[in-house]
Protein backbone atom coordinates (compact mmCIF):
# COMPACT_ATOMS: atom_id res chain seq x y z
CA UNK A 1 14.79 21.99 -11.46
CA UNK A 2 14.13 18.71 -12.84
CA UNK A 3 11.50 17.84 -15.23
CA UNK A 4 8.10 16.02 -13.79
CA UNK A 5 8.38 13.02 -15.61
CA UNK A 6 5.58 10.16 -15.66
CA UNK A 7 8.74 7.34 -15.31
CA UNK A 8 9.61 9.31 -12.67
CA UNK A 9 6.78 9.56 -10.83
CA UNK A 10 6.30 5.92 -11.16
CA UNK A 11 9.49 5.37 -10.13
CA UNK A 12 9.27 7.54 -6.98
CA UNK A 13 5.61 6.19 -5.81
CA UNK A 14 7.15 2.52 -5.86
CA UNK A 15 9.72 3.91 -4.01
CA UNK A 16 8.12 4.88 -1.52
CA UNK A 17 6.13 1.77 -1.12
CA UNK A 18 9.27 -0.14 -0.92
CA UNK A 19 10.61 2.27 2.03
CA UNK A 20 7.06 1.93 3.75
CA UNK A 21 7.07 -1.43 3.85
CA UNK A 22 10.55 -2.10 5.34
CA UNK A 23 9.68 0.41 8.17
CA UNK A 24 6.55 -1.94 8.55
CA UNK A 25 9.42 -4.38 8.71
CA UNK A 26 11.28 -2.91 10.84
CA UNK A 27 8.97 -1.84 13.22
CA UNK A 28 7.79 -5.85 13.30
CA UNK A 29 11.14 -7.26 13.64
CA UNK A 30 13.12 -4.95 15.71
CA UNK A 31 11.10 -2.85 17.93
CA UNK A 32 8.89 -6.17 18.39
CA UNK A 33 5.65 -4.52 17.52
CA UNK A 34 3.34 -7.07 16.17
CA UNK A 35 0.82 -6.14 13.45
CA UNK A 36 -3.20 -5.98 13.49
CA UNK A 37 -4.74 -7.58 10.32
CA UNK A 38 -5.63 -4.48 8.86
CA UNK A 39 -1.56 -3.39 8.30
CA UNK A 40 -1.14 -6.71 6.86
CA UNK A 41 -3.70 -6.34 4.44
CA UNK A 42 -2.36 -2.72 3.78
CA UNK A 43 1.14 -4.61 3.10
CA UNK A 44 -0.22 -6.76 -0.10
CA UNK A 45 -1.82 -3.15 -1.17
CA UNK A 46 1.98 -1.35 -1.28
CA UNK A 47 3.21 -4.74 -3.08
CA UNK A 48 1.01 -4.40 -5.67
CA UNK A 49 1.07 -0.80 -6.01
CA UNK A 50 4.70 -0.92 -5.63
CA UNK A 51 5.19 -3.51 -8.93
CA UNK A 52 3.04 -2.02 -10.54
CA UNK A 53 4.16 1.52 -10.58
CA UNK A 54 7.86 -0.40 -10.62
CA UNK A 55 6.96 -2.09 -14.07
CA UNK A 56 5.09 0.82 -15.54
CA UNK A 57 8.09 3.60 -14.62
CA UNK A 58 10.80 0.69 -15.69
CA UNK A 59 9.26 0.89 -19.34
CA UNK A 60 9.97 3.00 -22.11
CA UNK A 61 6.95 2.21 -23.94
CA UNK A 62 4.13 5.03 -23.40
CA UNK A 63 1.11 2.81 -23.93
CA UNK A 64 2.73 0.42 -21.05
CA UNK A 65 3.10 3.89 -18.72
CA UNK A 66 -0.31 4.97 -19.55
CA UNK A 67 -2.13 1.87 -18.68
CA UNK A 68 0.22 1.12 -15.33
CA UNK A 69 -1.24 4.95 -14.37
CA UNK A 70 -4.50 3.88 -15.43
CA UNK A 71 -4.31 0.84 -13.26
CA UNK A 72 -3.33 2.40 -9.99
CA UNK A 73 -5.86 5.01 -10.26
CA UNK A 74 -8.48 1.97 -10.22
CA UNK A 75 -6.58 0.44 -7.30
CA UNK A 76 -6.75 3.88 -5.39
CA UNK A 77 -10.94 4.35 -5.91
CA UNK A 78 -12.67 4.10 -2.89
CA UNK A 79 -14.91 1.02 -3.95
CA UNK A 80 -17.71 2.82 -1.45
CA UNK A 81 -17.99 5.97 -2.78
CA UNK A 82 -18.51 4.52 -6.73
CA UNK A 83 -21.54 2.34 -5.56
């Protein structure tokens, strides 16, 4: 088994950002179907999630991992439920 690993982790979650959004792109360009605003808002989201777990995972510095995990558990609060 391999070892749980916060680089990979990070690595694996901006993976799978990048896969999700060229199925989005996929779906758009070949099948034809067109998206609502909603999945292109949800499209900036997996960017941003995606570099950022990208750049945190790429690092070797622990303090660089620690605040890239810190940052995408911001971006994942629900900004209702915290008011």
């Amino acid at each position: 088994a391999l070892p749980i690993s916060p680089r990979r982790v990070l690595a694996l979650m901006s993976a799978a950002c990048v896969g999700l959004l060229l199925f989005g792109l996929y779906l758009q360009e070949v099948v034809g179907l067109v998206p609502c605003p909603m999945c292109i808002v949800q499209r900036y989201a997996l960017i941003l999630i995606a570099v950022c777990a990208g750049l945190a995972g790429a690092s070797d510095r622990k303090g660089l991992q620690i605040g890239g995990s810190a940052v995408l558990a911001l971006l994942a609060v629900d900004r209702k439920s915290v008011v």
